[in-house]
PDB file of C-alpha atoms (C1' of nucleotides) in Angstrom:
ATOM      1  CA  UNK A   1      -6.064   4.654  -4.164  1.00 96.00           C
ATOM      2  CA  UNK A   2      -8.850   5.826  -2.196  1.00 98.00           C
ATOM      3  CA  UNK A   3      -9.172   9.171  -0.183  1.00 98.00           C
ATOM      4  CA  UNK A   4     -12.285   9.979   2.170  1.00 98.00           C
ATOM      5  CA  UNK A   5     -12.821  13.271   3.442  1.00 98.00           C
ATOM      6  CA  UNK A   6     -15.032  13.751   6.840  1.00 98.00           C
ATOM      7  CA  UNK A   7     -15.785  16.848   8.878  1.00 98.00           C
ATOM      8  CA  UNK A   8     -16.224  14.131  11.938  1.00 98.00           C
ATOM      9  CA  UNK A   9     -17.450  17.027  14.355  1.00 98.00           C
ATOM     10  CA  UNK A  10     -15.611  15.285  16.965  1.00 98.00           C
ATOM     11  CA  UNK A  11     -12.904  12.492  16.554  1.00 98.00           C
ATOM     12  CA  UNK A  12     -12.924  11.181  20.361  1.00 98.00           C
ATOM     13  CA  UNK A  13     -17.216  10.821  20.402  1.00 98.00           C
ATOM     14  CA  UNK A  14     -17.468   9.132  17.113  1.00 98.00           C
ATOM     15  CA  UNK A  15     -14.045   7.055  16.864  1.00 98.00           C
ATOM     16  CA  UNK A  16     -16.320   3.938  16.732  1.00 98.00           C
ATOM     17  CA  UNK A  17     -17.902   5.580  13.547  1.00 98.00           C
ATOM     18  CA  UNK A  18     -14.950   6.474  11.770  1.00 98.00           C
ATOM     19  CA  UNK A  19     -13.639   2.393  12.820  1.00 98.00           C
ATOM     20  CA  UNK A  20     -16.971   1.399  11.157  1.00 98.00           C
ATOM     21  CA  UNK A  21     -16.464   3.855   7.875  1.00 98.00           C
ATOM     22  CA  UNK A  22     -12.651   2.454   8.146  1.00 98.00           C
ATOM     23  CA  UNK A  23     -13.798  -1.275   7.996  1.00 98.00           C
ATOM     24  CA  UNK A  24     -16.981  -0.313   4.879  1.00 98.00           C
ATOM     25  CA  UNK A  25     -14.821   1.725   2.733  1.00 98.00           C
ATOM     26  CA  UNK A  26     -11.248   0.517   3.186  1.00 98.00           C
ATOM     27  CA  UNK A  27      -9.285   4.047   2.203  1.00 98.00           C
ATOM     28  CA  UNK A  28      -5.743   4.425   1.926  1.00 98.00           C
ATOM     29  CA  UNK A  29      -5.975   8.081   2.798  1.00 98.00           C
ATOM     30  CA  UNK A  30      -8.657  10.001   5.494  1.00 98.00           C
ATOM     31  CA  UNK A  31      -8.930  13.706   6.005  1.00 98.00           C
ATOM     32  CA  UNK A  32     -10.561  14.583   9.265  1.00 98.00           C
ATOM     33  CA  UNK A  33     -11.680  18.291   9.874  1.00 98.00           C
ATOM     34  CA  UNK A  34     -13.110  19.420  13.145  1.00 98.00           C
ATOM     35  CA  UNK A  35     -11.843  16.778  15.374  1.00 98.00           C
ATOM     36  CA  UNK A  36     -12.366  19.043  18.121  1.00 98.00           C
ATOM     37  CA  UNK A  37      -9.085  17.233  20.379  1.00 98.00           C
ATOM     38  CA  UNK A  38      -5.673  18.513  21.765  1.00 97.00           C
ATOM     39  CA  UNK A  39      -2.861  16.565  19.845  1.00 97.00           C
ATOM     40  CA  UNK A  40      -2.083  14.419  23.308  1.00 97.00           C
ATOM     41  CA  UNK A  41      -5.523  13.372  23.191  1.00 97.00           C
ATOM     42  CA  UNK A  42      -5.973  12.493  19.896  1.00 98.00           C
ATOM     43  CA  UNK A  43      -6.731   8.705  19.564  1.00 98.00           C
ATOM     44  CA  UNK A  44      -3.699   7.942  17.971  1.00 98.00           C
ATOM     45  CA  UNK A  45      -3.055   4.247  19.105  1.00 98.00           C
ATOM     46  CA  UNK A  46      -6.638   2.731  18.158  1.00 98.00           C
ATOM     47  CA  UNK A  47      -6.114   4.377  14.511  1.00 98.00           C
ATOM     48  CA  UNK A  48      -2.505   2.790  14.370  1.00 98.00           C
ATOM     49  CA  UNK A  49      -4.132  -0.541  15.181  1.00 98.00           C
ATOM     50  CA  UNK A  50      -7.231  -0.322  12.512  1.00 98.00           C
ATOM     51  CA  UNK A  51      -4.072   0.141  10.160  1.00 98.00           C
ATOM     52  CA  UNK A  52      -2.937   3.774   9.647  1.00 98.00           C
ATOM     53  CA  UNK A  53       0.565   4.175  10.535  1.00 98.00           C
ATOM     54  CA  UNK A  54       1.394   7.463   9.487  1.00 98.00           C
ATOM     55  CA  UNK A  55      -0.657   9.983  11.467  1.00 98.00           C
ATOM     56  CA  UNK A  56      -0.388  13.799  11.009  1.00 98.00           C
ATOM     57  CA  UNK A  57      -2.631  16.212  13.183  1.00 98.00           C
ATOM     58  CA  UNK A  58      -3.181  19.736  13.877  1.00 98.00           C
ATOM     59  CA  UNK A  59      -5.377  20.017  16.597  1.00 98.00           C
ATOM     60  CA  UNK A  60      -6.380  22.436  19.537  1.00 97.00           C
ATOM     61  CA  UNK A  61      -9.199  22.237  22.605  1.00 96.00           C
ATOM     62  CA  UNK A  62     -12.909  22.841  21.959  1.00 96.00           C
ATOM     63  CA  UNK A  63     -12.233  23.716  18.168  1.00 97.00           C
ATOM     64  CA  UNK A  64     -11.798  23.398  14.408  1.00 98.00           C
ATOM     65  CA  UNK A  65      -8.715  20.403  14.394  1.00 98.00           C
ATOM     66  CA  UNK A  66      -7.796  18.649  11.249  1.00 98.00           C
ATOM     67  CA  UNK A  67      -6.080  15.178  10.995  1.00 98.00           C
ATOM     68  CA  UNK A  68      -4.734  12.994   8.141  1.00 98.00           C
ATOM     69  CA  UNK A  69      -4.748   8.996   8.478  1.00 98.00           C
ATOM     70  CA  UNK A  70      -2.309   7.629   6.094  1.00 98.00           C
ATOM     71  CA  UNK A  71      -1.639   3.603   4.830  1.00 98.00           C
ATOM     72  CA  UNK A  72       1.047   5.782   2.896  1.00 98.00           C
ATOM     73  CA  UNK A  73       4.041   6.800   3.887  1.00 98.00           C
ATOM     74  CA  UNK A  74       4.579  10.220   4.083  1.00 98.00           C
ATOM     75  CA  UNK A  75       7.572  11.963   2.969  1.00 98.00           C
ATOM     76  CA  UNK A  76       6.904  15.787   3.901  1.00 98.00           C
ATOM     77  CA  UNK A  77       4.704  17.508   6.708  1.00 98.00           C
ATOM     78  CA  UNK A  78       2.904  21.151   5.242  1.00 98.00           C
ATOM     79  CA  UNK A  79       1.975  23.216   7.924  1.00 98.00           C
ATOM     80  CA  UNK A  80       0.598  27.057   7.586  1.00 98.00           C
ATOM     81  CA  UNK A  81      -0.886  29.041   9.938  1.00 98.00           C
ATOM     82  CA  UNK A  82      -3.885  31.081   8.105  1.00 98.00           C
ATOM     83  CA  UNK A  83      -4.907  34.569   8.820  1.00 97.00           C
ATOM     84  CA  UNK A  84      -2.270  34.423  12.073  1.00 96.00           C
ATOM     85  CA  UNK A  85      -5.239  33.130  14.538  1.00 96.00           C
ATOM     86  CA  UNK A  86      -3.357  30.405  15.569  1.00 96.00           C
ATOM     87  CA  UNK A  87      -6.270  28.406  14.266  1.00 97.00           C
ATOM     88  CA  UNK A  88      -5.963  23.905  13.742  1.00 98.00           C
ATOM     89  CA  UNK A  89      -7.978  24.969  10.272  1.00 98.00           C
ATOM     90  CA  UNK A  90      -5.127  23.309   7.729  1.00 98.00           C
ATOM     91  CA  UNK A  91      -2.794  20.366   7.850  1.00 98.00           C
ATOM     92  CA  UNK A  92      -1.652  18.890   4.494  1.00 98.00           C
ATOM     93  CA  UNK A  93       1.024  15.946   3.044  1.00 98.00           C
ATOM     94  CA  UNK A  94       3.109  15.122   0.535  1.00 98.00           C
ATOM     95  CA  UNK A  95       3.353  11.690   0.133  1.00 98.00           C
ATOM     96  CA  UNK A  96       5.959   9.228  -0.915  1.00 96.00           C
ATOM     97  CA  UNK A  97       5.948   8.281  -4.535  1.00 94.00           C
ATOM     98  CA  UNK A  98       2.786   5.858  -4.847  1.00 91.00           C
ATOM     99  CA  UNK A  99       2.729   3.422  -7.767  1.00 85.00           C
ATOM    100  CA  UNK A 100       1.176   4.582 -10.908  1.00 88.00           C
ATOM    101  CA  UNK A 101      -0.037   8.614 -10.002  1.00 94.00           C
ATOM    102  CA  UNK A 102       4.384   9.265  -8.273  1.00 95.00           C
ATOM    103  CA  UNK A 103       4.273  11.567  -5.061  1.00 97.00           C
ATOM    104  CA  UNK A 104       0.959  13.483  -4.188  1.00 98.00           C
ATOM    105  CA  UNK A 105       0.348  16.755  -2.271  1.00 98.00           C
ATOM    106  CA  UNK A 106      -3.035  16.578  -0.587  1.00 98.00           C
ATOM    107  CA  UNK A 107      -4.063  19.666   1.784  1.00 98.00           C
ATOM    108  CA  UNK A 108      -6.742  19.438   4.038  1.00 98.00           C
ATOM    109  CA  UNK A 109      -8.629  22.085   4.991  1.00 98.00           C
ATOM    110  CA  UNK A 110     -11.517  23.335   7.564  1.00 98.00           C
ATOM    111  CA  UNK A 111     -12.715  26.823   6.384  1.00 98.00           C
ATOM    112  CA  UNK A 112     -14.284  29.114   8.998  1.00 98.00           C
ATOM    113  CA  UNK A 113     -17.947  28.533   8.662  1.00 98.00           C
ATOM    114  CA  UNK A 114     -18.540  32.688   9.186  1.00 97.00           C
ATOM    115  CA  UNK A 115     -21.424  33.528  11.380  1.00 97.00           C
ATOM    116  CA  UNK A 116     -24.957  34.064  10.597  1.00 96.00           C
ATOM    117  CA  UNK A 117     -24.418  38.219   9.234  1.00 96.00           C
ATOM    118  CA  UNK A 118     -23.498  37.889   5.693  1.00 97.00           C
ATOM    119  CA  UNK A 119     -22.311  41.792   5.861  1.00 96.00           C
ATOM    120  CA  UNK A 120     -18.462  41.347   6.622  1.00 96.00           C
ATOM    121  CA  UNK A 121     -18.475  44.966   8.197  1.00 96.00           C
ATOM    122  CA  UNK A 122     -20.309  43.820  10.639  1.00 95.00           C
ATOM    123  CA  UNK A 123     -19.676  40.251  10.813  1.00 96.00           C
ATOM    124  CA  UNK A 124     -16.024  39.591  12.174  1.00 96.00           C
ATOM    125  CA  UNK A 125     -16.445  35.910  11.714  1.00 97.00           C
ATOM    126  CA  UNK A 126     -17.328  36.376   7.990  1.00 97.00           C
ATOM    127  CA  UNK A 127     -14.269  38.836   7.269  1.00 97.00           C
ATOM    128  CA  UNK A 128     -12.294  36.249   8.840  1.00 97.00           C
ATOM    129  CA  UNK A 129     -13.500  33.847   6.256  1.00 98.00           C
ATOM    130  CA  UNK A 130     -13.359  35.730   3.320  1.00 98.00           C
ATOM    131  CA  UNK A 131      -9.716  36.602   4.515  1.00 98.00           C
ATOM    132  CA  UNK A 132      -9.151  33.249   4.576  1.00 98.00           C
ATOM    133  CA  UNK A 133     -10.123  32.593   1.226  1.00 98.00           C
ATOM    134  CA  UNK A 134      -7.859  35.027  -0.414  1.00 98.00           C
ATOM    135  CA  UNK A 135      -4.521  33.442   1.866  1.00 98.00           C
ATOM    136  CA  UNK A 136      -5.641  30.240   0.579  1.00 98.00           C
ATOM    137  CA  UNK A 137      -5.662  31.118  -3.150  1.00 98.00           C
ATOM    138  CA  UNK A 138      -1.933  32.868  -2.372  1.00 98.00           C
ATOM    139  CA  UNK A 139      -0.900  29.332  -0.152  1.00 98.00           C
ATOM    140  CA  UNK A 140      -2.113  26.984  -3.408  1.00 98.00           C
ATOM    141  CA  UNK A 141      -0.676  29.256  -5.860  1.00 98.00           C
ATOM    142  CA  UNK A 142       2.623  28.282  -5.279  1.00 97.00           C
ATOM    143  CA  UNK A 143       2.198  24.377  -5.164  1.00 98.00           C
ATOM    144  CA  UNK A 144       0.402  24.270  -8.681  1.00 96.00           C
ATOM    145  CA  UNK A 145       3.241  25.913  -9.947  1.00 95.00           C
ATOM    146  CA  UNK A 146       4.886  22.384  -9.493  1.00 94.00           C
ATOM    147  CA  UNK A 147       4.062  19.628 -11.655  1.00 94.00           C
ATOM    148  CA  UNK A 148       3.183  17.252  -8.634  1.00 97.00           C
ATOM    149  CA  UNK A 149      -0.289  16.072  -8.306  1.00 98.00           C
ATOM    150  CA  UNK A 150      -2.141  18.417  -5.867  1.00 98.00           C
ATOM    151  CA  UNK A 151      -5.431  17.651  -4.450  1.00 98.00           C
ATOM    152  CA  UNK A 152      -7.380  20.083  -1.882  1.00 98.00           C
ATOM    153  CA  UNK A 153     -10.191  18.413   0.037  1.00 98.00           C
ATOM    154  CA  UNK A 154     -12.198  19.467   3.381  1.00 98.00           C
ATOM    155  CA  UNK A 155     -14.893  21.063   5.239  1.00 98.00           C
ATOM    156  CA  UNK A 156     -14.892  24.450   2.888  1.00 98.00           C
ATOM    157  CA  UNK A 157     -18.026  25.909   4.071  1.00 98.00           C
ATOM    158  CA  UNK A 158     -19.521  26.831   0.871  1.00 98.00           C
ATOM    159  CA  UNK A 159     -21.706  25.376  -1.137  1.00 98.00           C
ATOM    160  CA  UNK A 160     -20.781  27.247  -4.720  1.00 98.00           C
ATOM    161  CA  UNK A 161     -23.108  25.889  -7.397  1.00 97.00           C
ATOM    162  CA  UNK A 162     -27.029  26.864  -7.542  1.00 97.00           C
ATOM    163  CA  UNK A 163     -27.657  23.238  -6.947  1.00 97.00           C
ATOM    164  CA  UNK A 164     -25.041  22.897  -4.240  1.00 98.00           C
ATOM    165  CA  UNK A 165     -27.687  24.004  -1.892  1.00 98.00           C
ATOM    166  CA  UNK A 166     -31.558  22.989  -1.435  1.00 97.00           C
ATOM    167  CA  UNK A 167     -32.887  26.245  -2.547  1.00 97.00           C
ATOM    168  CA  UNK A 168     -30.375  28.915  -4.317  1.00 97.00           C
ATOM    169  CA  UNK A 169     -33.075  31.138  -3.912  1.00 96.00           C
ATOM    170  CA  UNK A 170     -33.682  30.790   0.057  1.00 96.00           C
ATOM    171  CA  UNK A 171     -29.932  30.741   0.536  1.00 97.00           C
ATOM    172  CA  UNK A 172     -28.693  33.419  -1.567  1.00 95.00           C
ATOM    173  CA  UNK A 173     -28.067  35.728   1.487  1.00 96.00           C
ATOM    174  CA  UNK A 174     -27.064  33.028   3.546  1.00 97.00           C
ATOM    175  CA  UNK A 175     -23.335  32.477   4.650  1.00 98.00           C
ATOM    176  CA  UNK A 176     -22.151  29.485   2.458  1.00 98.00           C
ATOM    177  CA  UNK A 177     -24.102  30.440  -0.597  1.00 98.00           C
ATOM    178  CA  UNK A 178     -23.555  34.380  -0.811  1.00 98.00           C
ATOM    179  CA  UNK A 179     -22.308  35.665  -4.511  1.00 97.00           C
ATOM    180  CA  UNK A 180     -18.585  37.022  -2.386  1.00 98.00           C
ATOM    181  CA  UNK A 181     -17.732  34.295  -1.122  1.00 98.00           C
ATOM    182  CA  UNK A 182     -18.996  31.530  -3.480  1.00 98.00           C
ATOM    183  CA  UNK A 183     -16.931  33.898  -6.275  1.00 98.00           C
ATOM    184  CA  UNK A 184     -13.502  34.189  -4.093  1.00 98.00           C
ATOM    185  CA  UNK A 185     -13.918  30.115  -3.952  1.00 98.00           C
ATOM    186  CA  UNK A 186     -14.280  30.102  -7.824  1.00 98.00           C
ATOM    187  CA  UNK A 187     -11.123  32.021  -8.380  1.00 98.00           C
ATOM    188  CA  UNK A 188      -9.091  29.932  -6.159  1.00 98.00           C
ATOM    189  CA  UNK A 189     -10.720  26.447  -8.192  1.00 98.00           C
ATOM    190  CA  UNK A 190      -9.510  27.976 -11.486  1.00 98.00           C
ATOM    191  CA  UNK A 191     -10.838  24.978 -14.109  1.00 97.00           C
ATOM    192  CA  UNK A 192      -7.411  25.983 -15.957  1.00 97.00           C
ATOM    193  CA  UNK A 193      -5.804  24.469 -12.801  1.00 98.00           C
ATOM    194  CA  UNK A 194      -8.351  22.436 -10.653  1.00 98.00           C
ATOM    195  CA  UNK A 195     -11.005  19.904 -11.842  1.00 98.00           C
ATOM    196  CA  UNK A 196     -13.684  20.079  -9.062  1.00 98.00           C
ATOM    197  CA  UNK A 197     -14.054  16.932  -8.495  1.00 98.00           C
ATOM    198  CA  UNK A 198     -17.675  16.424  -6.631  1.00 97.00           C
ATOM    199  CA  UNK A 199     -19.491  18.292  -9.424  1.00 96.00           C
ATOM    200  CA  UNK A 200     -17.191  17.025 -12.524  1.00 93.00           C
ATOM    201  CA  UNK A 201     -19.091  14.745 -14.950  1.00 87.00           C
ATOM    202  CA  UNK A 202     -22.643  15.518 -12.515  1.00 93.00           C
ATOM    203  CA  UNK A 203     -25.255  17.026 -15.087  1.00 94.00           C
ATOM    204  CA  UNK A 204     -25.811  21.240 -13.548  1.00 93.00           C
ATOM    205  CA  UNK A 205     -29.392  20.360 -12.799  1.00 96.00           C
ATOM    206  CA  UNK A 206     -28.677  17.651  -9.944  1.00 97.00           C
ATOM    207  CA  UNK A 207     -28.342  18.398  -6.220  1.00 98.00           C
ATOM    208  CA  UNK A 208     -25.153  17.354  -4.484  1.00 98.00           C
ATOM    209  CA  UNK A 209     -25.097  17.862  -0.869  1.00 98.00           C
ATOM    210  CA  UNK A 210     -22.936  16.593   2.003  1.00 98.00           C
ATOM    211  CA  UNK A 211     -24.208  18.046   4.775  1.00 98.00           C
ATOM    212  CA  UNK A 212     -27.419  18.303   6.151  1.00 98.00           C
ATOM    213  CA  UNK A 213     -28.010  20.696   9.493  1.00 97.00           C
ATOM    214  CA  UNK A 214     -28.720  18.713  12.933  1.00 97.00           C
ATOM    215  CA  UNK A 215     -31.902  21.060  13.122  1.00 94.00           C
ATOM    216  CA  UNK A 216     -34.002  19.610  11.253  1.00 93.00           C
ATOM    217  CA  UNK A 217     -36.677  16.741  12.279  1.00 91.00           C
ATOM    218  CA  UNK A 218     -35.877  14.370   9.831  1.00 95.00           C
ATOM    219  CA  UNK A 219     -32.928  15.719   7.763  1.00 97.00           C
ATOM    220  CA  UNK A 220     -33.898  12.900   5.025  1.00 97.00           C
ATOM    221  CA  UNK A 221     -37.032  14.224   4.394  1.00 96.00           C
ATOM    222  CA  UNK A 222     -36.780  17.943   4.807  1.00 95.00           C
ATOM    223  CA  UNK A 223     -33.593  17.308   2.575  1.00 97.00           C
ATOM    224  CA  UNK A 224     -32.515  20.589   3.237  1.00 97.00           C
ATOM    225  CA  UNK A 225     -28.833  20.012   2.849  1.00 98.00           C
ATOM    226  CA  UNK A 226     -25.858  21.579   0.764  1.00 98.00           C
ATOM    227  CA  UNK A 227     -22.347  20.504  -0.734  1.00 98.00           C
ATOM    228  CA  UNK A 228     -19.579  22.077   1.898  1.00 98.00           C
ATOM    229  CA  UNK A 229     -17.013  19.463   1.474  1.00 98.00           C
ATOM    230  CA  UNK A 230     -14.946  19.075  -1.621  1.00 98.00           C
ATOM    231  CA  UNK A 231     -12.830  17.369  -3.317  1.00 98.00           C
ATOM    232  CA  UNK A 232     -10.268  19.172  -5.946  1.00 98.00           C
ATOM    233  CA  UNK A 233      -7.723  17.867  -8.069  1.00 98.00           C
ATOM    234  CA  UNK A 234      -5.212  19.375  -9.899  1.00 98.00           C
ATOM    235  CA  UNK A 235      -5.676  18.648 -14.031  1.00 98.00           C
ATOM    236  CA  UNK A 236      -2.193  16.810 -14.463  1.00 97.00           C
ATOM    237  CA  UNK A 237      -4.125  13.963 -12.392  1.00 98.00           C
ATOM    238  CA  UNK A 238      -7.749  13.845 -13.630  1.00 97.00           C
ATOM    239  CA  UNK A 239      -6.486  10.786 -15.680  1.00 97.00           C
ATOM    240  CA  UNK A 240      -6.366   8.592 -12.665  1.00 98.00           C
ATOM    241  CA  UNK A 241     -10.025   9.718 -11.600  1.00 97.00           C
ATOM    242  CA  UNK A 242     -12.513   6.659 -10.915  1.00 97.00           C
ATOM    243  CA  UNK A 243     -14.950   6.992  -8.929  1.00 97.00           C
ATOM    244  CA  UNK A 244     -16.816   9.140  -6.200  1.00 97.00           C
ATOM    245  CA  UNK A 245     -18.666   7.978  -3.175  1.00 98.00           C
ATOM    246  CA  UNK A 246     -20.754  10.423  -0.647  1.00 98.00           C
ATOM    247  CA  UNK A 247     -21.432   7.888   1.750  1.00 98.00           C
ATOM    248  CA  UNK A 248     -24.987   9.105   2.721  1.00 98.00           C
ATOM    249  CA  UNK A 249     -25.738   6.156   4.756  1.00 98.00           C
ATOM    250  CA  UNK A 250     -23.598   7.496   7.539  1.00 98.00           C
ATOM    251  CA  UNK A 251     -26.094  10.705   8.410  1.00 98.00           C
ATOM    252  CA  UNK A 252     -28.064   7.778   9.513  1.00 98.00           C
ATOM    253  CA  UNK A 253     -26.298   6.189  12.010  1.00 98.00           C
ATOM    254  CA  UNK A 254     -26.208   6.628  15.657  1.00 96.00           C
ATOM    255  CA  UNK A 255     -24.913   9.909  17.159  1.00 97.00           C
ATOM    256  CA  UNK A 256     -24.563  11.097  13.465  1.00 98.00           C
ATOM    257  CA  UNK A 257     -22.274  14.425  12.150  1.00 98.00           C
ATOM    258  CA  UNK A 258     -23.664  16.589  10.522  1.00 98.00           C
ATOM    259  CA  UNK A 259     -21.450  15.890   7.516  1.00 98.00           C
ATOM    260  CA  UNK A 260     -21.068  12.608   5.881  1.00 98.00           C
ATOM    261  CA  UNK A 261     -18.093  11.183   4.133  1.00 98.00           C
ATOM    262  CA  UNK A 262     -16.788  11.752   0.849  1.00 98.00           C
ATOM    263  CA  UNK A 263     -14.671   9.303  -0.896  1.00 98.00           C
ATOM    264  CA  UNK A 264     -12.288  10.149  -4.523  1.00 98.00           C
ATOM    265  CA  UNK A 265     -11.146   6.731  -5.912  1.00 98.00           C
ATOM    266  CA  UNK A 266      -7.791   6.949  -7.951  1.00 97.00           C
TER     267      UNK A 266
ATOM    268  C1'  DA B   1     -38.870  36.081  10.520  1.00 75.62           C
ATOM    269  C1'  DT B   2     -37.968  32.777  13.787  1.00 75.62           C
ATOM    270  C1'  DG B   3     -36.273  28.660  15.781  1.00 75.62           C
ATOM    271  C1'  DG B   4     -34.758  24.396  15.322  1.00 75.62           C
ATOM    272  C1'  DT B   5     -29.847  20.620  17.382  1.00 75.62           C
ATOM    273  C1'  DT B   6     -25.245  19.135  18.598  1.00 75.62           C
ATOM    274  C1'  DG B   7     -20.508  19.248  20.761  1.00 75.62           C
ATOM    275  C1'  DT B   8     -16.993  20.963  24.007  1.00 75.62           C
ATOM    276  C1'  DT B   9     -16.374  22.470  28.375  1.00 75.62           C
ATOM    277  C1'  DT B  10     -18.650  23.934  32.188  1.00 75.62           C
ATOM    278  C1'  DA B  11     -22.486  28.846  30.784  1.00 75.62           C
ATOM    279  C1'  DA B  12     -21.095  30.170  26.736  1.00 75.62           C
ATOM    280  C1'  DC B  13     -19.843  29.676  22.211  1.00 75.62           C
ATOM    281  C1'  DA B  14     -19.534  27.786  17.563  1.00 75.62           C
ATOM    282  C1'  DA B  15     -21.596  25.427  13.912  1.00 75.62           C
TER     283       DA B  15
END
DNA sequence: ATGGTTGTTTAACAA
């Protein structure tokens, strides 16, 4: 089984992208964060046809909006509404029993990204975030308490691990790399519970990034990126791990996001 | 330390 996660910054300007990515990679499962499009706009009929029946989205105008694309049925819609904002920043599934791994619970999630003031006095965007954080570790809590697969993937706005990021040292006061939040992130991805899955088995001392900002010349050669997205799983399934893909090639092709893909084989 | 770009919705905001 095969599960991509994409912060597609925009599902209605690049649905021929995520068509193209759909037609490379050939996933049973996509998680879409910022699709930036109301639910009755939401290209729902050209994703049915390019063979994902079972569509779930939380969306809303201008902003955030996550999505799941499913081959798999799914048995059970999870819905939450984090901080009270009224915010499209979580959508998640259970799915019906698939063949060898039974039912899994997969939440998607699109952090806030917290402003540019890394004090959260100050900075309402950034209390918001680290807010967040601590609902999120409350929210999880109570699904790993089941013995169900669980696997938490998305946009999560920080990049945790010194060589998450191009330079720990430029970015240590930088929002997605600061010691509060990077430390609320490692107590929700407790290793007793959660094997992160992007940095598992990848020696300390290698860069992983997924995203590389739009202001940069040439983001390929600056390389100035960091590792926002993740993928988690829950221990009880790291058996069924296979592979992982960041599908780089995709920050080079026309109208680009800023994120590329990330893909967990199972 | 500053400024660089993109997307949505219509001049400002968020990333």
């Amino acid at each position: 089984m095969k599960i991509v996660t994409w912060n597609i910054n925009s599902i209605r300007l690049r649905l021929p992208s995520l068509l193209n990515l759909i037609n490379i990679l050939n996933p049973d499962i996509i998680c879409l964060q910022e699709t930036k499009c109301p639910d009755d706009k939401f290209p729902y009929d050209e994703l049915v046809a390019a063979g994902f029946p079972y569509i779930v989205k939380n969306g809303q105008p201008s902003y955030n909006g996550v999505a799941i694309l499913s081959k798999i049925k799914i048995h059970n819609i999870l819905q939450h509404d984090f901080c009270n904002k009224k915010d499209s920043r979580y959508i998640g599934i259970e799915t019906s029993n698939t063949k060898d791994i039974g039912p899994l619970v997969i939440h998607n999630f699109y952090v806030p990204a917290g402003g540019d003031d890394p004090n959260p006095q100050i900075n309402e965007k950034f209390h918001h975030k680290l807010l967040f954080l601590d609902e999120m570790k409350d929210y999880l809590s109570k699904f790993t308490e089941t013995s169900i697969g669980q696997i938490v993937t998305g946009d999560l706005n920080i990049a945790p691990h010194e060589n998450d990021v191009w330079s720990h040292k430029s970015l240590k006061n930088t929002i997605s790399h600061t010691e509060i939040e990077i430390n609320k992130l490692n107590n929700i991805c407790d290793p007793e519970i959660w094997c992160d899955a992007l940095r598992h088995g990848i020696p300390d001392s290698e860069k992983i990034y997924t995203w590389w900002s739009y202001r940069n010349k040439d983001w390929e050669k600056s390389n100035r990126g960091r590792k926002l997205d993740h993928i988690w799983i829950t221990k009880n399934i790291e058996e069924f791990k296979k592979d992982l893909l960041i599908y780089k090639d995709a920050r080079n092709w026309e109208r680009p996001s800023d994120h590329v893909p990330v893909m967990i084989t199972l």
